[in-house]
Each structure stands twice: as structure tokens, then as C-alpha cells.
mmCIF file of C-alpha atoms and ligand atoms in Angstrom:
data_model
loop_
_atom_site.group_PDB
_atom_site.id
_atom_site.type_symbol
_atom_site.label_atom_id
_atom_site.label_comp_id
_atom_site.label_asym_id
_atom_site.label_seq_id
_atom_site.Cartn_x
_atom_site.Cartn_y
_atom_site.Cartn_z
ATOM 1 C CA UNK U 1 83.197 111.804 94.670
ATOM 2 C CA UNK U 2 81.351 109.243 96.678
ATOM 3 C CA UNK U 3 79.429 106.943 94.515
ATOM 4 C CA UNK U 4 75.535 106.830 95.453
ATOM 5 C CA UNK U 5 75.467 103.037 96.211
ATOM 6 C CA UNK U 6 78.650 103.215 98.493
ATOM 7 C CA UNK U 7 78.547 102.500 102.074
ATOM 8 C CA UNK U 8 82.237 103.107 103.085
ATOM 9 C CA UNK U 9 82.020 106.924 102.798
ATOM 10 C CA UNK U 10 85.218 106.659 100.808
ATOM 11 C CA UNK U 11 85.567 108.093 97.259
ATOM 12 C CA UNK U 12 87.049 106.117 94.195
ATOM 13 C CA UNK U 13 90.575 107.526 95.032
ATOM 14 C CA UNK U 14 90.510 107.041 98.817
ATOM 15 C CA UNK U 15 89.555 103.290 98.496
ATOM 16 C CA UNK U 16 93.072 102.759 96.986
ATOM 17 C CA UNK U 17 94.662 103.542 100.336
ATOM 18 C CA UNK U 18 94.469 100.514 102.688
ATOM 19 C CA UNK U 19 96.801 101.834 105.354
ATOM 20 C CA UNK U 20 96.762 105.391 106.515
ATOM 21 C CA UNK U 21 99.280 106.943 108.665
ATOM 22 C CA UNK U 22 99.121 106.854 112.459
ATOM 23 C CA UNK U 23 97.044 110.132 113.003
ATOM 24 C CA UNK U 24 97.620 110.250 116.916
ATOM 25 C CA UNK U 25 100.920 111.926 115.626
ATOM 26 C CA UNK U 26 99.817 115.459 114.934
ATOM 27 C CA UNK U 27 102.100 116.181 111.929
ATOM 28 C CA UNK U 28 101.052 112.929 109.982
ATOM 29 C CA UNK U 29 97.778 114.502 109.046
ATOM 30 C CA UNK U 30 99.475 117.098 106.771
ATOM 31 C CA UNK U 31 101.891 114.358 105.468
ATOM 32 C CA UNK U 32 98.992 112.197 104.603
ATOM 33 C CA UNK U 33 97.223 115.193 102.603
ATOM 34 C CA UNK U 34 100.382 115.490 100.627
ATOM 35 C CA UNK U 35 100.719 111.649 99.929
ATOM 36 C CA UNK U 36 97.038 111.653 98.940
ATOM 37 C CA UNK U 37 97.414 114.533 96.473
ATOM 38 C CA UNK U 38 100.356 112.867 94.693
ATOM 39 C CA UNK U 39 98.516 109.614 94.644
ATOM 40 C CA UNK U 40 95.372 111.137 93.179
ATOM 41 C CA UNK U 41 97.621 112.781 90.477
ATOM 42 C CA UNK U 42 99.193 109.580 89.757
ATOM 43 C CA UNK U 43 95.976 107.540 89.472
ATOM 44 C CA UNK U 44 94.066 110.294 87.403
ATOM 45 C CA UNK U 45 97.148 110.264 84.887
ATOM 46 C CA UNK U 46 97.087 106.399 84.762
ATOM 47 C CA UNK U 47 93.277 106.511 84.027
ATOM 48 C CA UNK U 48 93.634 109.169 81.374
ATOM 49 C CA UNK U 49 96.333 107.139 79.728
ATOM 50 C CA UNK U 50 94.618 103.850 80.048
ATOM 51 C CA UNK U 51 97.435 102.189 81.821
ATOM 52 C CA UNK U 52 97.090 99.572 84.664
ATOM 53 C CA UNK U 53 94.962 99.465 87.006
ATOM 54 C CA UNK U 54 92.677 100.947 84.203
ATOM 55 C CA UNK U 55 93.834 98.632 81.231
ATOM 56 C CA UNK U 56 90.726 96.229 80.660
ATOM 57 C CA UNK U 57 89.920 94.775 84.078
ATOM 58 C CA UNK U 58 93.529 94.075 85.124
ATOM 59 C CA UNK U 59 92.839 95.718 88.488
ATOM 60 C CA UNK U 60 90.342 93.035 89.420
ATOM 61 C CA UNK U 61 92.987 90.320 89.037
ATOM 62 C CA UNK U 62 95.857 92.361 90.080
ATOM 63 C CA UNK U 63 94.604 94.925 92.633
ATOM 64 C CA UNK U 64 96.670 97.910 93.409
ATOM 65 C CA UNK U 65 96.821 99.491 96.817
ATOM 66 C CA UNK U 66 98.819 102.007 98.822
ATOM 67 C CA UNK U 67 100.077 101.752 102.454
ATOM 68 C CA UNK U 68 101.341 105.116 103.986
ATOM 69 C CA UNK U 69 103.395 104.150 107.001
ATOM 70 C CA UNK U 70 105.942 105.641 109.307
ATOM 71 C CA UNK U 71 108.900 103.969 111.037
ATOM 72 C CA UNK U 72 107.668 102.065 114.225
ATOM 73 C CA UNK U 73 109.093 101.370 117.538
ATOM 74 C CA UNK U 74 108.180 97.784 118.735
ATOM 75 C CA UNK U 75 107.537 96.647 122.553
ATOM 76 C CA UNK U 76 111.114 96.175 123.132
ATOM 77 C CA UNK U 77 111.962 99.597 121.812
ATOM 78 C CA UNK U 78 113.535 98.625 118.709
ATOM 79 C CA UNK U 79 112.925 100.866 115.569
ATOM 80 C CA UNK U 80 111.337 99.075 112.597
ATOM 81 C CA UNK U 81 112.147 100.912 109.469
ATOM 82 C CA UNK U 82 109.410 101.081 106.793
ATOM 83 C CA UNK U 83 110.952 100.762 103.247
ATOM 84 C CA UNK U 84 109.390 102.364 100.319
ATOM 85 C CA UNK U 85 108.662 99.860 97.578
ATOM 86 C CA UNK U 86 106.259 97.497 95.679
ATOM 87 C CA UNK U 87 105.445 93.857 96.203
ATOM 88 C CA UNK U 88 102.462 92.119 94.401
ATOM 89 C CA UNK U 89 100.386 95.186 93.912
ATOM 90 C CA UNK U 90 101.056 96.814 97.166
ATOM 91 C CA UNK U 91 102.893 100.052 97.318
ATOM 92 C CA UNK U 92 104.374 101.176 100.515
ATOM 93 C CA UNK U 93 105.471 104.753 100.937
ATOM 94 C CA UNK U 94 107.357 105.945 104.105
ATOM 95 C CA UNK U 95 105.466 108.977 105.241
ATOM 96 C CA UNK U 96 108.827 110.581 106.055
ATOM 97 C CA UNK U 97 108.995 111.192 102.260
ATOM 98 C CA UNK U 98 106.303 113.774 102.739
ATOM 99 C CA UNK U 99 108.655 115.978 104.740
ATOM 100 C CA UNK U 100 110.399 118.166 102.309
ATOM 101 C CA UNK U 101 113.468 118.687 104.685
ATOM 102 C CA UNK U 102 114.057 114.734 105.048
ATOM 103 C CA UNK U 103 113.445 114.490 101.140
ATOM 104 C CA UNK U 104 116.079 116.912 100.363
ATOM 105 C CA UNK U 105 118.586 115.533 102.710
ATOM 106 C CA UNK U 106 118.137 112.230 101.260
ATOM 107 C CA UNK U 107 118.255 113.367 97.783
ATOM 108 C CA UNK U 108 121.853 115.065 98.455
ATOM 109 C CA UNK U 109 122.934 111.936 100.442
ATOM 110 C CA UNK U 110 122.056 109.627 97.465
ATOM 111 C CA UNK U 111 123.326 112.160 94.762
ATOM 112 C CA UNK U 112 119.842 112.222 93.052
ATOM 113 C CA UNK U 113 118.849 115.122 90.605
ATOM 114 C CA UNK U 114 115.335 115.021 91.964
ATOM 115 C CA UNK U 115 113.431 113.432 94.554
ATOM 116 C CA UNK U 116 109.684 114.089 94.747
ATOM 117 C CA UNK U 117 106.498 112.535 96.173
ATOM 118 C CA UNK U 118 105.023 111.923 92.576
ATOM 119 C CA UNK U 119 108.317 110.599 91.319
ATOM 120 C CA UNK U 120 108.268 107.965 94.046
ATOM 121 C CA UNK U 121 104.828 106.868 92.873
ATOM 122 C CA UNK U 122 105.386 106.936 89.298
ATOM 123 C CA UNK U 123 108.593 104.728 89.912
ATOM 124 C CA UNK U 124 106.762 102.265 92.316
ATOM 125 C CA UNK U 125 103.524 102.008 90.048
ATOM 126 C CA UNK U 126 106.139 101.207 87.294
ATOM 127 C CA UNK U 127 106.972 97.894 89.335
ATOM 128 C CA UNK U 128 103.134 97.306 89.402
ATOM 129 C CA UNK U 129 102.742 97.543 85.678
ATOM 130 C CA UNK U 130 105.760 95.468 85.074
ATOM 131 C CA UNK U 131 104.179 92.802 87.462
ATOM 132 C CA UNK U 132 100.628 92.731 86.248
ATOM 133 C CA UNK U 133 100.949 93.468 82.622
ATOM 134 C CA UNK U 134 104.296 93.567 80.904
ATOM 135 C CA UNK U 135 105.785 90.179 82.114
ATOM 136 C CA UNK U 136 102.479 88.611 81.286
ATOM 137 C CA UNK U 137 102.326 89.765 77.695
ATOM 138 C CA UNK U 138 105.540 90.874 76.292
ATOM 139 C CA UNK U 139 108.351 89.129 78.028
ATOM 140 C CA UNK U 140 110.578 88.767 75.054
ATOM 141 C CA UNK U 141 110.301 92.510 74.134
ATOM 142 C CA UNK U 142 110.968 93.357 77.649
ATOM 143 C CA UNK U 143 113.958 91.218 78.031
ATOM 144 C CA UNK U 144 115.327 92.557 74.441
ATOM 145 C CA UNK U 145 115.111 96.247 75.808
ATOM 146 C CA UNK U 146 115.737 96.007 79.529
ATOM 147 C CA UNK U 147 117.469 92.540 80.125
ATOM 148 C CA UNK U 148 116.315 89.326 81.889
ATOM 149 C CA UNK U 149 114.109 90.255 84.922
ATOM 150 C CA UNK U 150 114.835 86.676 86.298
ATOM 151 C CA UNK U 151 118.212 87.856 87.443
ATOM 152 C CA UNK U 152 118.689 87.453 91.192
ATOM 153 C CA UNK U 153 117.425 90.850 92.602
ATOM 154 C CA UNK U 154 119.249 90.680 95.970
ATOM 155 C CA UNK U 155 122.613 89.807 94.109
ATOM 156 C CA UNK U 156 122.031 92.708 91.772
ATOM 157 C CA UNK U 157 121.347 95.180 94.588
ATOM 158 C CA UNK U 158 124.526 94.087 96.644
ATOM 159 C CA UNK U 159 126.587 94.444 93.419
ATOM 160 C CA UNK U 160 125.203 97.675 92.682
ATOM 161 C CA UNK U 161 126.010 99.214 96.007
ATOM 162 C CA UNK U 162 129.296 97.665 96.034
ATOM 163 C CA UNK U 163 130.434 98.614 92.788
ATOM 164 C CA UNK U 164 128.118 101.511 91.692
ATOM 165 C CA UNK U 165 126.766 102.114 88.316
ATOM 166 C CA UNK U 166 129.123 101.773 85.162
ATOM 167 C CA UNK U 167 130.742 105.082 84.330
ATOM 168 C CA UNK U 168 129.034 104.993 80.969
ATOM 169 C CA UNK U 169 125.455 104.274 82.334
ATOM 170 C CA UNK U 170 123.931 107.379 80.556
ATOM 171 C CA UNK U 171 124.482 105.902 77.192
ATOM 172 C CA UNK U 172 121.890 103.200 77.593
ATOM 173 C CA UNK U 173 119.798 104.103 80.874
ATOM 174 C CA UNK U 174 117.675 106.871 82.177
ATOM 175 C CA UNK U 175 119.529 106.963 85.695
ATOM 176 C CA UNK U 176 122.406 105.375 87.407
ATOM 177 C CA UNK U 177 119.820 103.400 89.500
ATOM 178 C CA UNK U 178 118.251 101.987 86.449
ATOM 179 C CA UNK U 179 121.600 99.941 85.862
ATOM 180 C CA UNK U 180 120.895 97.947 89.001
ATOM 181 C CA UNK U 181 118.420 95.524 87.698
ATOM 182 C CA UNK U 182 115.849 95.094 84.699
ATOM 183 C CA UNK U 183 113.059 95.644 87.107
ATOM 184 C CA UNK U 184 114.586 98.972 88.186
ATOM 185 C CA UNK U 185 115.416 100.049 84.553
ATOM 186 C CA UNK U 186 111.699 99.474 83.596
ATOM 187 C CA UNK U 187 110.401 101.448 86.672
ATOM 188 C CA UNK U 188 112.707 104.266 86.101
ATOM 189 C CA UNK U 189 111.831 104.417 82.427
ATOM 190 C CA UNK U 190 108.143 104.251 83.267
ATOM 191 C CA UNK U 191 108.677 107.151 85.795
ATOM 192 C CA UNK U 192 110.163 109.253 83.107
ATOM 193 C CA UNK U 193 107.502 108.234 80.509
ATOM 194 C CA UNK U 194 104.854 109.574 83.072
ATOM 195 C CA UNK U 195 106.894 112.660 83.506
ATOM 196 C CA UNK U 196 106.826 113.278 79.808
ATOM 197 C CA UNK U 197 103.269 112.590 79.333
ATOM 198 C CA UNK U 198 102.427 114.891 82.278
ATOM 199 C CA UNK U 199 104.562 117.703 80.660
ATOM 200 C CA UNK U 200 102.814 116.995 77.143
ATOM 201 C CA UNK U 201 99.380 116.880 78.637
ATOM 202 C CA UNK U 202 99.854 120.432 80.324
ATOM 203 C CA UNK U 203 101.555 121.732 77.097
ATOM 204 C CA UNK U 204 98.703 120.593 74.868
ATOM 205 C CA UNK U 205 96.080 121.893 77.331
ATOM 206 C CA UNK U 206 97.869 125.269 77.147
ATOM 207 C CA UNK U 207 98.055 125.444 73.423
ATOM 208 C CA UNK U 208 101.780 125.521 73.200
ATOM 209 C CA UNK U 209 102.313 122.116 71.941
ATOM 210 C CA UNK U 210 100.403 120.351 69.117
ATOM 211 C CA UNK U 211 101.374 116.496 69.067
ATOM 212 C CA UNK U 212 99.394 113.196 69.192
ATOM 213 C CA UNK U 213 99.966 111.308 72.420
ATOM 214 C CA UNK U 214 97.017 108.951 72.036
ATOM 215 C CA UNK U 215 97.381 105.206 72.586
ATOM 216 C CA UNK U 216 98.284 104.253 69.012
ATOM 217 C CA UNK U 217 100.479 107.240 68.165
ATOM 218 C CA UNK U 218 104.167 106.888 67.264
ATOM 219 C CA UNK U 219 105.583 108.830 70.407
ATOM 220 C CA UNK U 220 109.276 108.343 69.462
ATOM 221 C CA UNK U 221 108.881 111.048 66.750
ATOM 222 C CA UNK U 222 107.495 113.585 69.179
ATOM 223 C CA UNK U 223 109.759 112.949 72.284
ATOM 224 C CA UNK U 224 112.000 115.753 71.132
ATOM 225 C CA UNK U 225 109.280 118.224 70.952
ATOM 226 C CA UNK U 226 108.221 117.303 74.517
ATOM 227 C CA UNK U 227 111.799 117.864 75.676
ATOM 228 C CA UNK U 228 111.978 121.435 73.980
ATOM 229 C CA UNK U 229 109.002 122.291 76.187
ATOM 230 C CA UNK U 230 110.959 120.740 79.210
ATOM 231 C CA UNK U 231 114.115 122.602 78.109
ATOM 232 C CA UNK U 232 112.169 125.808 78.134
ATOM 233 C CA UNK U 233 110.639 125.294 81.540
ATOM 234 C CA UNK U 234 114.138 124.331 82.856
ATOM 235 C CA UNK U 235 115.469 127.656 81.639
ATOM 236 C CA UNK U 236 112.623 129.369 83.575
ATOM 237 C CA UNK U 237 113.496 127.326 86.569
ATOM 238 C CA UNK U 238 117.279 128.306 86.197
ATOM 239 C CA UNK U 239 116.042 131.971 86.010
ATOM 240 C CA UNK U 240 114.638 131.452 89.564
ATOM 241 C CA UNK U 241 117.596 129.355 90.955
ATOM 242 C CA UNK U 242 115.579 126.112 90.789
ATOM 243 C CA UNK U 243 116.750 122.831 89.477
ATOM 244 C CA UNK U 244 115.682 121.647 85.896
ATOM 245 C CA UNK U 245 112.137 120.474 85.201
ATOM 246 C CA UNK U 246 113.470 117.294 83.536
ATOM 247 C CA UNK U 247 117.107 116.303 84.527
ATOM 248 C CA UNK U 248 117.240 112.960 82.749
ATOM 249 C CA UNK U 249 119.239 112.589 79.306
ATOM 250 C CA UNK U 250 117.447 110.685 76.775
ATOM 251 C CA UNK U 251 119.838 108.843 74.417
ATOM 252 C CA UNK U 252 118.287 106.533 71.535
ATOM 253 C CA UNK U 253 118.215 103.353 73.557
ATOM 254 C CA UNK U 254 116.172 105.113 76.276
ATOM 255 C CA UNK U 255 113.887 106.491 73.573
ATOM 256 C CA UNK U 256 113.373 103.010 72.249
ATOM 257 C CA UNK U 257 112.570 101.793 75.928
ATOM 258 C CA UNK U 258 110.021 104.833 76.327
ATOM 259 C CA UNK U 259 108.395 103.830 73.053
ATOM 260 C CA UNK U 260 107.916 100.361 74.439
ATOM 261 C CA UNK U 261 106.298 101.766 77.486
ATOM 262 C CA UNK U 262 104.075 103.948 75.323
ATOM 263 C CA UNK U 263 103.102 100.835 73.137
ATOM 264 C CA UNK U 264 101.474 99.310 76.349
ATOM 265 C CA UNK U 265 98.545 101.648 75.717
ATOM 266 C CA UNK U 266 98.144 100.251 72.148
ATOM 267 C CA UNK U 267 95.016 98.253 71.157
ATOM 268 C CA UNK U 268 97.402 95.482 70.280
ATOM 269 C CA UNK U 269 98.928 95.166 73.663
ATOM 270 C CA UNK U 270 95.462 96.024 75.517
ATOM 271 C CA UNK U 271 93.933 93.135 73.409
ATOM 272 C CA UNK U 272 96.736 90.815 74.473
ATOM 273 C CA UNK U 273 96.337 91.569 78.158
ATOM 274 C CA UNK U 274 92.490 90.845 77.789
ATOM 275 C CA UNK U 275 93.231 87.584 76.231
ATOM 276 C CA UNK U 276 95.651 86.738 78.855
ATOM 277 C CA UNK U 277 93.056 87.621 81.737
ATOM 278 C CA UNK U 278 90.621 85.443 80.060
ATOM 279 C CA UNK U 279 92.945 82.526 79.699
ATOM 280 C CA UNK U 280 94.006 83.139 83.428
ATOM 281 C CA UNK U 281 90.326 82.907 84.477
ATOM 282 C CA UNK U 282 89.854 79.631 82.461
ATOM 283 C CA UNK U 283 92.880 77.891 83.763
ATOM 284 C CA UNK U 284 94.666 79.722 86.591
ATOM 285 C CA UNK U 285 97.145 76.976 87.231
ATOM 286 C CA UNK U 286 98.513 77.127 83.743
ATOM 287 C CA UNK U 287 99.551 80.641 84.101
ATOM 288 C CA UNK U 288 102.955 81.278 85.485
ATOM 289 C CA UNK U 289 103.142 83.819 88.300
ATOM 290 C CA UNK U 290 105.090 86.820 87.168
ATOM 291 C CA UNK U 291 108.315 87.535 88.687
ATOM 292 C CA UNK U 292 107.981 90.208 91.371
ATOM 293 C CA UNK U 293 110.756 89.834 93.762
ATOM 294 C CA UNK U 294 109.883 90.584 97.297
ATOM 295 C CA UNK U 295 113.092 92.192 97.729
ATOM 296 C CA UNK U 296 112.112 95.153 95.670
ATOM 297 C CA UNK U 297 110.530 96.353 98.835
ATOM 298 C CA UNK U 298 113.866 97.022 100.238
ATOM 299 C CA UNK U 299 115.167 99.240 97.549
ATOM 300 C CA UNK U 300 114.645 102.244 99.732
ATOM 301 C CA UNK U 301 117.879 101.459 101.663
ATOM 302 C CA UNK U 302 119.827 103.733 99.343
ATOM 303 C CA UNK U 303 117.907 103.805 96.024
ATOM 304 C CA UNK U 304 117.335 106.773 93.693
ATOM 305 C CA UNK U 305 113.623 106.212 93.288
ATOM 306 C CA UNK U 306 113.261 109.609 91.584
HETATM 307 ZN ZN1 LIG R 401 112.213 100.307 92.214
#
């Protein structure tokens, strides 16, 4: 809906898109529509859950925006690849991801269990929440669960693609890719947290699940009940020859990480963020810049941004 005083002609959700695809290419219009639908679903969920950019006024200090771009050919005829990724509040999605054939080919190539537009967005916005909130208010909790995010990102990326994930990655991580770097572990876990909350919200709305997913609830006690719904839906999917609804395994260390993500919505953490933002305003120089490796933007090279 367009606000009465607005002069841009854009609704609240449209304004988050700062770069739209090149519409002189006919097929880009349909791709853009699919991207906008996924973006709206993402933003509405973040608003419902009270997560950034809708926590206090964090979105003012750390704005979030989306760029939907296709690969480009420069004046010399060289192809410039557009990498899906996050950098300082800017989420870039290559519009090729809106093409289901391209997406399925990439999924098979990378050995991913799932590859969806909403999954890309949930993963990338995880990097945004990591950058604008988590590193600012809970660095020690973060490090204890996910590891030290100051670890050199490029080195970790190179090592990951040289050696692959450890064989026993599933004991502590939600995906093989999550072992690459603590920033990726957080983003992958955040993605699964939003998946779980989406399933729980639908199931609660449909009257088939009765749990409390509000901000200060103890979610670790109810994750199994959400998984029961996911298993049921996966069985229906199997009946129709489709892949599981939620392919990830959730061992205890992953449940602990998910509980931490859930705690970001708690009054205690929201109050910490408010305090941090006030201090930043009073003395911007005293606040260290959170670590947001620009190289995160290259993760699409072979990443499993499920
Ligand atoms: Zn990532």
C-alpha cells in the first residue's frame, strides 16, 4: 500500500529494492515479479517476528536494500558476473536465480538438497542481521556457538573449496556450507530458523499446532513439534515424488544455535540493541565497525545458499 504522504509512487515493500533488473530484456519482468514476491514474504516474516530491520530503529542506522541484477557485458564484450551476496546492508541477487531451470542445474552441480529464492533471501538477510545486530550486542555468545567471525573470510573460502567440509559436519552444523566460516554458519542457521518459524506460523494458523513462538518463549522445547509437522509434510511430498519440506537434520548443537537466533527477538536483546544504537548516536567514533567481510559477496561462486 502506498502511504498518503508518499510522492514516489512506491509502496513500503517496493522501496527496499534500489536496483531493478534491466526491463529492456523481456524475460526479466517475470523474473523480477518472482523476486519481489520472495522479498515481500521475507520482509513480512521479519516484521512479524520483530527481527531487523524491524527491531527498534536499527533499519535507520543500518539500512537494508536489495539489488536485483543480471550478468552484464561491458563495452569490450567481457562478461561481468553478478554474485549473489550481502555487503553492509546491501543484498544482491542475480536474477538468473529466478529461472527454475538455472536454479535446478546449480542445485545439482553443488549437491544442495534445496535451492529456492526465499532460501537465498533468508540466508542473505542472516548476514545482514549478523552485521547490524548480533556482532554489536552479543559477540561473546556468538563466538561461543558459531566461532570467531574475525577469521579471514577469503582464506576460509579457499580452504573450504580445496578440502570440502569435514565428513562429520552434520554433528554440529545445519549444512556442509555452514562449516566454511562462522558468518556462513550463522547465515545458514538463521535461514533454517526462518524456515521453522514459517512452518510453525502456517501450522498454528491452520489449527494443527499449538505452541508459543512469541519473542520470549523457550523455542528449544518446541522445535521437535515443528519438526513433526515438517516430517508429515515431507511424507506428503514423497507421496507426490517431491523433495522433503525441510531436508536439514537438527542435532543438539544446531538446536542451541537456533535457540540463540530465537533469543534475538527477546526483550533483553532488543533492549541491548536500543542501548547500543543510542550510544552509537552519542559517540559514533567509539563504536567499532562490525565485521562484514566484503568478500561475502563472492560466495555465490559455488556456495550452497539454500
Ligand atoms: Zn553466505
